[in-house]
Tab-separated table of C-alpha atoms and ligand atoms in Angstrom:
chain	number	residue	atom	x	y	z
I	484	MET	CA	88.464	13.522	28.145
I	485	ASP	CA	89.795	16.175	25.732
I	486	LEU	CA	87.887	19.074	24.194
I	487	ASP	CA	87.694	17.608	20.674
I	488	TYR	CA	86.255	14.400	22.041
I	489	LEU	CA	83.669	16.333	24.056
I	490	GLN	CA	82.716	18.379	21.008
I	491	ALA	CA	82.447	15.227	18.917
I	492	LEU	CA	80.157	13.701	21.518
I	493	THR	CA	77.846	16.692	21.356
I	494	GLY	CA	77.872	16.847	17.574
I	495	GLY	CA	80.020	19.976	17.447
I	496	LEU	CA	82.537	18.812	14.822
I	497	ALA	CA	82.224	17.981	11.116
I	498	GLU	CA	82.913	14.400	9.982
I	499	GLU	CA	86.409	15.280	8.682
I	500	GLU	CA	87.350	16.955	11.961
I	501	THR	CA	86.294	14.011	14.101
I	502	GLY	CA	88.255	11.633	11.909
I	503	LEU	CA	85.102	9.655	11.073
I	504	ALA	CA	85.773	10.087	7.346
I	505	ALA	CA	88.845	7.867	7.699
I	506	TYR	CA	86.529	4.927	8.396
I	507	ARG	CA	85.232	3.121	5.314
I	508	HIS	CA	83.747	-0.231	4.253
I	509	ILE	CA	81.542	-2.822	5.922
I	510	TRP	CA	83.136	-5.652	7.857
I	511	VAL	CA	81.655	-8.956	8.920
I	512	VAL	CA	83.305	-11.046	11.629
I	513	ALA	CA	83.184	-14.609	10.258
I	514	GLU	CA	82.102	-17.400	12.551
I	515	HIS	CA	82.951	-21.022	11.864
I	516	ARG	CA	82.716	-24.309	13.692
I	517	GLU	CA	84.451	-27.594	12.880
I	518	GLY	CA	85.762	-26.120	9.620
I	519	LYS	CA	82.388	-24.872	8.392
I	520	LEU	CA	81.054	-21.334	8.167
I	521	LEU	CA	77.976	-20.684	10.284
I	522	ARG	CA	74.932	-19.741	8.252
I	523	VAL	CA	74.659	-16.397	10.068
I	524	THR	CA	77.961	-15.348	8.461
I	525	ARG	CA	76.505	-15.958	4.991
I	526	GLU	CA	73.382	-14.033	6.015
I	527	LEU	CA	75.464	-11.070	7.231
I	528	LEU	CA	77.422	-11.116	3.966
I	529	GLY	CA	74.207	-11.083	1.903
I	530	ARG	CA	72.842	-7.996	3.665
I	531	SER	CA	76.261	-6.280	3.780
I	532	ARG	CA	76.494	-6.677	-0.008
I	533	GLU	CA	73.205	-4.766	-0.448
I	534	LEU	CA	74.209	-2.044	2.029
I	535	ALA	CA	77.710	-1.734	0.551
I	536	GLU	CA	76.300	-1.141	-2.960
I	537	ARG	CA	74.279	1.755	-1.556
I	538	LEU	CA	77.298	3.216	0.256
I	539	GLY	CA	79.755	2.652	-2.586
I	540	ALA	CA	81.807	0.579	-0.133
I	541	ARG	CA	83.456	-2.845	-0.031
I	542	VAL	CA	82.394	-5.867	2.007
I	543	GLU	CA	85.319	-7.190	4.005
I	544	VAL	CA	85.596	-10.078	6.445
I	545	ALA	CA	87.704	-10.656	9.533
I	546	LEU	CA	88.492	-14.383	9.515
I	547	LEU	CA	90.222	-15.571	12.685
I	548	GLY	CA	91.276	-19.107	13.531
I	549	GLU	CA	93.954	-21.680	12.879
I	550	LYS	CA	94.270	-23.200	9.392
I	551	VAL	CA	91.101	-21.492	8.177
I	552	GLU	CA	92.406	-20.024	4.918
I	553	ALA	CA	90.264	-22.482	2.919
I	554	LEU	CA	87.146	-20.664	4.140
I	555	ALA	CA	88.237	-17.449	2.402
I	556	GLU	CA	87.117	-18.720	-1.008
I	557	GLU	CA	83.659	-19.537	0.316
I	558	LEU	CA	83.368	-16.103	1.950
I	559	VAL	CA	84.151	-14.470	-1.398
I	560	ARG	CA	81.531	-16.608	-3.180
I	561	PHE	CA	78.947	-15.413	-0.647
I	562	GLY	CA	79.727	-11.722	-1.122
I	563	ALA	CA	83.067	-10.683	0.425
I	564	ASP	CA	85.493	-8.470	-1.538
I	565	ARG	CA	88.421	-8.817	0.845
I	566	ILE	CA	89.332	-11.185	3.659
I	567	HIS	CA	91.554	-10.160	6.572
I	568	LEU	CA	92.980	-13.502	7.580
I	569	ALA	CA	94.381	-13.818	11.118
I	570	GLU	CA	95.758	-17.295	11.829
I	571	HIS	CA	97.451	-18.436	15.025
I	572	PRO	CA	97.360	-21.603	17.168
I	573	LEU	CA	95.874	-19.553	20.044
I	574	LEU	CA	92.947	-18.616	17.779
I	575	ALA	CA	92.044	-22.261	17.069
I	576	THR	CA	89.300	-22.166	19.700
I	577	TYR	CA	87.368	-18.990	20.457
I	578	THR	CA	88.364	-17.176	23.617
I	579	ALA	CA	87.238	-13.673	24.503
I	580	GLU	CA	90.751	-12.425	25.299
I	581	THR	CA	92.532	-13.531	22.132
I	582	TYR	CA	89.740	-12.693	19.695
I	583	THR	CA	89.178	-9.255	21.258
I	584	LYS	CA	92.894	-8.448	21.160
I	585	VAL	CA	93.413	-9.476	17.537
I	586	LEU	CA	90.194	-7.928	16.229
I	587	ALA	CA	90.667	-4.650	18.104
I	588	ALA	CA	94.150	-4.230	16.606
I	589	LEU	CA	92.884	-5.073	13.115
I	590	VAL	CA	89.952	-2.673	13.342
I	591	GLN	CA	92.124	0.132	14.746
I	592	GLU	CA	94.522	-0.301	11.837
I	593	LYS	CA	92.034	-0.759	8.959
I	594	LYS	CA	89.154	1.428	10.227
I	595	PRO	CA	85.929	-0.145	8.944
I	596	GLU	CA	82.911	2.136	9.278
I	597	ILE	CA	80.529	-0.732	10.098
I	598	LEU	CA	81.277	-3.973	11.933
I	599	LEU	CA	78.676	-6.761	12.018
I	600	LEU	CA	78.682	-9.967	14.054
I	601	GLY	CA	76.165	-12.771	14.520
I	602	ALA	CA	74.136	-12.632	17.743
I	603	THR	CA	75.424	-16.097	18.590
I	604	ILE	CA	76.920	-17.308	21.875
I	605	ASN	CA	80.399	-16.246	20.749
I	606	GLY	CA	79.203	-13.078	18.991
I	607	ASN	CA	77.309	-11.961	22.096
I	608	ASP	CA	80.427	-12.545	24.178
I	609	LEU	CA	82.841	-10.847	21.802
I	610	ALA	CA	80.913	-7.796	20.559
I	611	PRO	CA	80.547	-5.871	23.861
I	612	ARG	CA	84.202	-6.413	24.781
I	613	LEU	CA	85.278	-5.244	21.366
I	614	ALA	CA	82.997	-2.192	21.463
I	615	GLN	CA	84.403	-1.252	24.845
I	616	ARG	CA	87.989	-1.681	23.611
I	617	LEU	CA	87.233	0.444	20.529
I	618	ALA	CA	85.275	3.043	22.554
I	619	THR	CA	82.298	2.839	20.230
I	620	GLY	CA	78.598	1.998	20.366
I	621	LEU	CA	76.976	-1.386	19.847
I	622	THR	CA	73.400	-2.501	19.200
I	623	THR	CA	72.904	-6.152	20.102
I	624	ASP	CA	70.427	-8.789	18.952
I	625	CYS	CA	69.167	-6.844	15.915
I	626	VAL	CA	66.286	-8.056	13.784
I	627	ALA	CA	66.972	-5.610	10.922
I	628	VAL	CA	69.874	-3.480	9.711
I	629	ASP	CA	69.606	-0.652	7.225
I	630	ILE	CA	71.569	2.380	6.171
I	631	ASP	CA	71.058	6.139	5.971
I	632	GLU	CA	73.184	6.823	2.889
I	633	SER	CA	73.370	10.601	3.323
I	634	GLU	CA	74.924	10.362	6.804
I	635	ARG	CA	76.542	6.932	6.208
I	636	LEU	CA	74.731	5.755	9.335
I	637	LEU	CA	73.954	2.177	10.251
I	638	LEU	CA	70.344	1.901	11.451
I	639	SER	CA	70.067	-1.118	13.734
I	640	THR	CA	66.639	-2.311	14.825
I	641	ARG	CA	66.154	-4.496	17.897
I	642	PRO	CA	63.274	-5.550	20.150
I	643	ILE	CA	63.045	-3.695	23.469
I	644	HIS	CA	60.869	-4.148	26.587
I	645	GLY	CA	60.805	-7.930	26.131
I	646	GLY	CA	59.741	-7.691	22.477
I	647	ALA	CA	56.828	-5.287	23.020
I	648	LEU	CA	58.482	-2.571	20.888
I	649	LEU	CA	61.110	-2.312	18.176
I	650	ALA	CA	63.707	0.472	18.486
I	651	THR	CA	66.046	1.678	15.754
I	652	MET	CA	69.431	2.898	16.976
I	653	ALA	CA	72.203	4.849	15.297
I	654	CYS	CA	75.728	5.676	16.412
I	655	PRO	CA	76.535	9.007	14.710
I	656	GLN	CA	79.661	10.042	16.611
I	657	HIS	CA	81.830	6.945	16.863
I	658	ARG	CA	83.315	4.393	14.520
I	659	PRO	CA	83.024	1.604	13.724
I	660	GLN	CA	79.256	1.362	14.067
I	661	MET	CA	78.702	-2.071	15.575
I	662	ALA	CA	75.746	-4.455	15.632
I	663	THR	CA	75.085	-8.120	16.324
I	664	VAL	CA	72.288	-9.618	14.218
I	665	ARG	CA	70.126	-12.586	15.148
I	666	PRO	CA	70.624	-15.743	13.056
I	667	GLY	CA	67.788	-16.360	10.593
I	668	VAL	CA	66.800	-12.698	10.251
I	669	LEU	CA	68.733	-11.826	7.095
I	670	ARG	CA	68.740	-13.577	3.739
I	671	ALA	CA	72.026	-15.004	2.453
I	672	MET	CA	72.657	-14.474	-1.245
I	673	PRO	CA	73.261	-17.543	-3.405
I	674	ALA	CA	76.928	-18.498	-3.831
I	675	ASP	CA	78.462	-16.935	-6.931
I	676	PRO	CA	81.501	-18.973	-8.053
I	677	SER	CA	82.567	-16.211	-10.463
I	678	ARG	CA	83.148	-13.669	-7.675
I	679	GLU	CA	86.734	-12.667	-6.957
I	680	GLY	CA	88.251	-11.275	-3.781
I	681	ALA	CA	91.580	-10.541	-2.134
I	682	VAL	CA	93.059	-12.205	0.932
I	683	GLU	CA	95.219	-10.057	3.211
I	684	ARG	CA	97.136	-11.834	5.936
I	685	ALA	CA	97.112	-9.945	9.252
I	686	GLU	CA	100.037	-9.875	11.689
I	687	VAL	CA	99.073	-11.726	14.851
I	688	SER	CA	101.065	-11.319	18.033
I	689	LEU	CA	99.734	-13.538	20.788
I	690	ASP	CA	101.318	-15.592	23.530
I	691	ASP	CA	100.139	-17.623	26.500
I	692	GLY	CA	100.154	-14.454	28.615
I	693	ASP	CA	97.136	-13.252	26.607
I	694	LEU	CA	95.005	-16.073	27.958
I	695	MET	CA	93.415	-15.920	31.379
I	696	VAL	CA	91.400	-19.029	30.567
I	697	LYS	CA	92.807	-21.891	28.513
I	698	PRO	CA	90.254	-23.938	26.556
I	699	ARG	CA	91.032	-27.638	26.947
I	700	ARG	CA	88.262	-29.186	24.874
I	701	VAL	CA	85.013	-28.185	23.237
I	702	MET	CA	82.037	-30.113	24.571
I	703	ASN	CA	79.134	-30.634	22.217
I	704	GLU	CA	76.846	-31.431	25.138
I	705	PHE	CA	76.374	-27.701	25.651
I	706	PRO	CA	73.557	-25.986	23.775
I	707	ARG	CA	74.139	-25.878	20.029
I	708	PRO	CA	72.349	-23.650	17.544
I	709	THR	CA	68.874	-25.073	17.185
I	710	ASP	CA	68.181	-27.140	14.081
I	711	LEU	CA	65.242	-24.791	13.355
I	712	GLN	CA	67.704	-22.424	11.735
I	713	GLU	CA	68.722	-25.049	9.191
I	714	ALA	CA	65.342	-26.817	8.753
I	715	GLN	CA	63.763	-26.750	5.284
I	716	VAL	CA	60.360	-27.786	6.628
I	717	ILE	CA	58.935	-26.649	9.992
I	718	VAL	CA	55.692	-27.880	11.518
I	719	ALA	CA	54.703	-25.423	14.256
I	720	GLY	CA	51.937	-25.770	16.824
I	721	GLY	CA	50.108	-23.196	18.906
I	722	ARG	CA	47.525	-22.921	21.653
I	723	GLY	CA	44.987	-24.468	19.284
I	724	LEU	CA	46.606	-27.863	19.960
I	725	GLY	CA	44.988	-27.797	23.388
I	726	THR	CA	47.426	-30.308	24.959
I	727	ALA	CA	51.059	-31.395	24.884
I	728	GLU	CA	49.838	-34.665	23.313
I	729	GLY	CA	48.885	-32.700	20.204
I	730	PHE	CA	52.559	-32.177	19.437
I	731	LYS	CA	52.858	-35.915	18.725
I	732	LEU	CA	50.684	-35.364	15.635
I	733	LEU	CA	52.991	-32.582	14.497
I	734	GLU	CA	56.047	-34.773	15.073
I	735	LYS	CA	54.569	-37.445	12.797
I	736	LEU	CA	53.971	-34.941	10.012
I	737	ALA	CA	57.447	-33.464	10.506
I	738	ARG	CA	58.992	-36.950	10.290
I	739	VAL	CA	57.269	-37.678	6.967
I	740	LEU	CA	58.589	-34.407	5.563
I	741	ASN	CA	62.040	-34.664	7.129
I	742	GLY	CA	61.291	-31.463	9.038
I	743	SER	CA	61.460	-30.007	12.551
I	744	VAL	CA	58.795	-29.131	15.097
I	745	ALA	CA	58.391	-25.586	16.450
I	746	ALA	CA	55.901	-23.735	18.656
I	747	SER	CA	54.255	-20.410	19.357
I	748	ARG	CA	55.000	-18.718	22.648
I	749	ALA	CA	51.543	-19.659	23.934
I	750	ALA	CA	52.390	-23.348	23.412
I	751	VAL	CA	55.781	-22.901	25.075
I	752	GLU	CA	54.252	-21.100	28.040
I	753	ALA	CA	51.691	-23.881	28.390
I	754	GLY	CA	54.660	-26.236	28.829
I	755	TRP	CA	53.913	-28.248	25.662
I	756	ALA	CA	57.205	-27.421	23.931
I	757	SER	CA	60.652	-26.334	25.100
I	758	ARG	CA	61.756	-22.692	24.909
I	759	ASP	CA	64.343	-23.396	22.188
I	760	ARG	CA	61.448	-24.389	19.857
I	761	GLN	CA	59.741	-20.975	20.089
I	762	VAL	CA	59.406	-18.969	16.884
I	763	GLY	CA	58.878	-15.213	16.998
I	764	ILE	CA	60.250	-11.920	18.130
I	765	THR	CA	61.324	-13.372	21.482
I	766	GLY	CA	62.273	-16.762	19.989
I	767	ASN	CA	63.867	-18.016	16.777
I	768	PHE	CA	63.786	-16.367	13.382
I	769	VAL	CA	63.383	-19.091	10.754
I	770	ARG	CA	63.386	-19.264	6.950
I	771	PRO	CA	62.314	-22.771	5.907
I	772	ARG	CA	60.941	-23.559	2.463
I	773	VAL	CA	57.652	-24.615	4.053
I	774	TYR	CA	56.208	-23.513	7.410
I	775	PHE	CA	53.071	-25.236	8.707
I	776	ALA	CA	51.267	-23.059	11.286
I	777	CYS	CA	48.842	-25.370	13.113
I	778	GLY	CA	46.441	-23.875	15.658
I	779	ILE	CA	48.360	-20.583	15.555
I	780	SER	CA	46.346	-17.366	15.268
I	781	GLY	CA	48.966	-15.199	13.516
I	782	SER	CA	49.980	-12.606	16.115
I	783	ILE	CA	52.501	-10.017	14.912
I	784	GLN	CA	55.074	-11.323	17.414
I	785	HIS	CA	54.858	-14.819	15.907
I	786	LEU	CA	54.732	-13.622	12.295
I	787	MET	CA	57.955	-11.665	12.715
I	788	GLY	CA	59.843	-14.875	13.320
I	789	MET	CA	58.488	-16.878	10.355
I	790	ARG	CA	57.447	-14.466	7.628
I	791	GLY	CA	60.721	-15.164	5.784
I	792	SER	CA	59.445	-18.703	5.038
I	793	ARG	CA	59.108	-19.484	1.325
I	794	TYR	CA	55.601	-20.993	1.713
I	795	ILE	CA	53.281	-20.719	4.702
I	796	VAL	CA	50.569	-23.337	5.175
I	797	ALA	CA	47.985	-22.519	7.876
I	798	VAL	CA	45.621	-24.963	9.550
I	799	ASN	CA	43.070	-23.229	11.774
I	800	SER	CA	39.486	-23.960	12.784
I	801	ASN	CA	38.603	-20.252	12.617
I	802	PRO	CA	38.266	-19.215	8.949
I	803	ASP	CA	38.749	-15.567	10.008
I	804	ALA	CA	42.058	-16.198	11.838
I	805	ALA	CA	44.684	-13.556	10.971
I	806	ILE	CA	47.182	-16.238	9.918
I	807	PHE	CA	45.167	-16.869	6.717
I	808	LYS	CA	46.021	-13.336	5.493
I	809	PHE	CA	49.707	-14.279	5.461
I	810	ALA	CA	49.415	-17.921	4.385
I	811	ASP	CA	50.057	-19.141	0.844
I	812	TYR	CA	47.798	-22.134	1.516
I	813	GLY	CA	45.083	-22.277	4.163
I	814	ILE	CA	43.007	-25.155	5.499
I	815	ALA	CA	40.054	-24.055	7.657
I	816	GLY	CA	39.347	-27.028	9.874
I	817	ASP	CA	40.088	-28.921	13.065
I	818	LEU	CA	43.777	-29.758	13.112
I	819	TYR	CA	43.010	-33.063	14.833
I	820	GLN	CA	41.306	-34.123	11.601
I	821	VAL	CA	43.410	-32.231	9.084
I	822	ILE	CA	46.942	-33.105	10.277
I	823	PRO	CA	46.514	-36.939	10.420
I	824	ALA	CA	44.782	-36.889	7.005
I	825	LEU	CA	47.581	-34.762	5.529
I	826	THR	CA	50.251	-36.990	7.093
I	827	ASP	CA	48.629	-40.139	5.638
I	828	GLU	CA	48.241	-38.560	2.187
I	829	LEU	CA	51.863	-37.416	2.069
I	830	LYS	CA	53.087	-40.780	3.333
I	831	ALA	CA	51.015	-42.625	0.738
I	832	ALA	CA	52.347	-40.315	-1.983
I	833	GLY	CA	55.891	-41.134	-0.847
I	834	VAL	CA	56.783	-37.494	-0.209
I	835	GLY	CA	59.990	-37.762	1.817
I	836	SER	CA	60.829	-34.089	1.868
I	837	LEU	CA	59.471	-30.909	0.323
I	838	THR	CA	62.907	-29.633	-0.521
B	95	FAD	C1	56.350	-8.739	24.231
B	95	FAD	C2	55.753	-9.958	23.614
B	95	FAD	C3	56.572	-10.851	22.923
B	95	FAD	C4	55.989	-11.986	22.331
B	95	FAD	N1	56.795	-12.853	21.635
B	95	FAD	C5	56.237	-13.920	21.010
B	95	FAD	C6	57.022	-14.824	20.220
B	95	FAD	O1	58.242	-14.691	20.099
B	95	FAD	N2	56.389	-15.836	19.613
B	95	FAD	C7	55.029	-16.053	19.710
B	95	FAD	O2	54.535	-17.009	19.112
B	95	FAD	N3	54.278	-15.216	20.446
B	95	FAD	C8	54.835	-14.182	21.108
B	95	FAD	N4	54.063	-13.383	21.878
B	95	FAD	C9	52.671	-13.783	22.141
B	95	FAD	C10	51.716	-13.392	21.032
B	95	FAD	O3	51.249	-12.076	21.217
B	95	FAD	C11	50.492	-14.335	21.003
B	95	FAD	O4	49.871	-14.295	22.260
B	95	FAD	C12	50.861	-15.778	20.685
B	95	FAD	O5	51.645	-15.818	19.530
B	95	FAD	C13	49.585	-16.569	20.483
B	95	FAD	O6	49.914	-17.906	20.267
B	95	FAD	P1	48.927	-18.868	19.469
B	95	FAD	O7	48.706	-18.314	18.091
B	95	FAD	O8	49.466	-20.232	19.603
B	95	FAD	O9	47.602	-18.819	20.364
B	95	FAD	P2	46.205	-18.112	20.094
B	95	FAD	O10	46.380	-16.698	19.695
B	95	FAD	O11	45.372	-18.408	21.257
B	95	FAD	O12	45.635	-18.889	18.812
B	95	FAD	C14	45.209	-20.218	18.835
B	95	FAD	C15	44.597	-20.502	17.483
B	95	FAD	O13	44.263	-21.878	17.398
B	95	FAD	C16	43.044	-22.012	16.677
B	95	FAD	N5	42.450	-23.290	17.074
B	95	FAD	C17	41.872	-23.624	18.244
B	95	FAD	N6	41.486	-24.941	18.235
B	95	FAD	C18	41.857	-25.423	17.011
B	95	FAD	C19	41.754	-26.699	16.380
B	95	FAD	N7	41.223	-27.767	17.030
B	95	FAD	N8	42.210	-26.840	15.109
B	95	FAD	C20	42.759	-25.801	14.441
B	95	FAD	N9	42.888	-24.568	14.991
B	95	FAD	C21	42.459	-24.378	16.275
B	95	FAD	C22	42.242	-20.805	17.090
B	95	FAD	O14	41.255	-20.489	16.131
B	95	FAD	C23	43.309	-19.726	17.214
B	95	FAD	O15	43.440	-19.008	15.992
B	95	FAD	C24	54.605	-12.236	22.456
B	95	FAD	C25	53.799	-11.329	23.147
B	95	FAD	C26	54.351	-10.203	23.723
B	95	FAD	C27	53.482	-9.228	24.432
């Protein structure tokens, strides 16, 4: 460890002296599957656009893969100013070794000041390796990202102590500042077909020696991102259901509305719904057009995961339940009467979907 590095660590050097000033612009690492961008990439672009305006910076994207150039146009429409395109047959399927090698070289050459990834299975695998290779800090699994314009600092907020507290982290002495952000937390901006951006092709030097593990095929049997992230209508149940049987009522309503079923943590812990259905700070973050909260009291931990919903409809037998303060529509009543009546009404009205 040299003296300059030690001084930089302890805050002893100005930005120019540490070389931090050479780092500019916000980068998003694009994620795609079967030729389609994951929604989290569009969400990261939307937030990066807002932060970049405040920093006077560009939004750039690292797009790795094989024959993925067609995605560049879509990335520009969703907010990117420049795409760094790295194509190679060994990038066709994600592997930690190849993606880390190519991205580390690209970042070392281009010097982005902020680097954002989705907190997905691949993002969670890639980000720590990359941070280690780049000798910088990383905040994982963030539920908010903001900026301190005066110091050009990324402020990354994540749950700690199992979701009991939220902590905001900053990385003042190293670049790039890295964070992974949970899918569903940020809002994507609508596609703008008039946007223009540049595509820069990156040199990729990879050979079989870079692979310790060779992917042979991708198996869809393994866990996929839950459909809650994409659902336009969610019917969620809580402890107020009283039994696992109660979820059958919610499934019927969800079917009529072409929606998905979710649960509070209390319902998951009671064994009435699987863990991947949980909404909240320690579960999924969702943004449907309509969220039905049935027999859910409205704890802060649950609200954090669903407050981005366009409309919230609450059904609760307690007229003073906290959920009614956040709901756009509230029905004070027994869900065992309300939900079947609502399902029948919607069915009779021929409402196939609320989208
Ligand atoms: C660190 C930490 C992390 C957490 N993370 C999460 C999380 O990610 N997600 C989450 O959901 N929770 C989370 N929790 C738990 C959270 O604090 C609440 O305990 C939980 O959300 C309560 O679930 P609930 O609303 O289903 O149950 P309750 O709070 O028990 O509410 C049940 C509601 O049902 C109503 N009700 C009862 N009978 C009927 C009926 N027949 N018809 C209509 N309404 C009825 C009641 O009036 C009541 O309002 C977390 C807690 C901690 C400490």
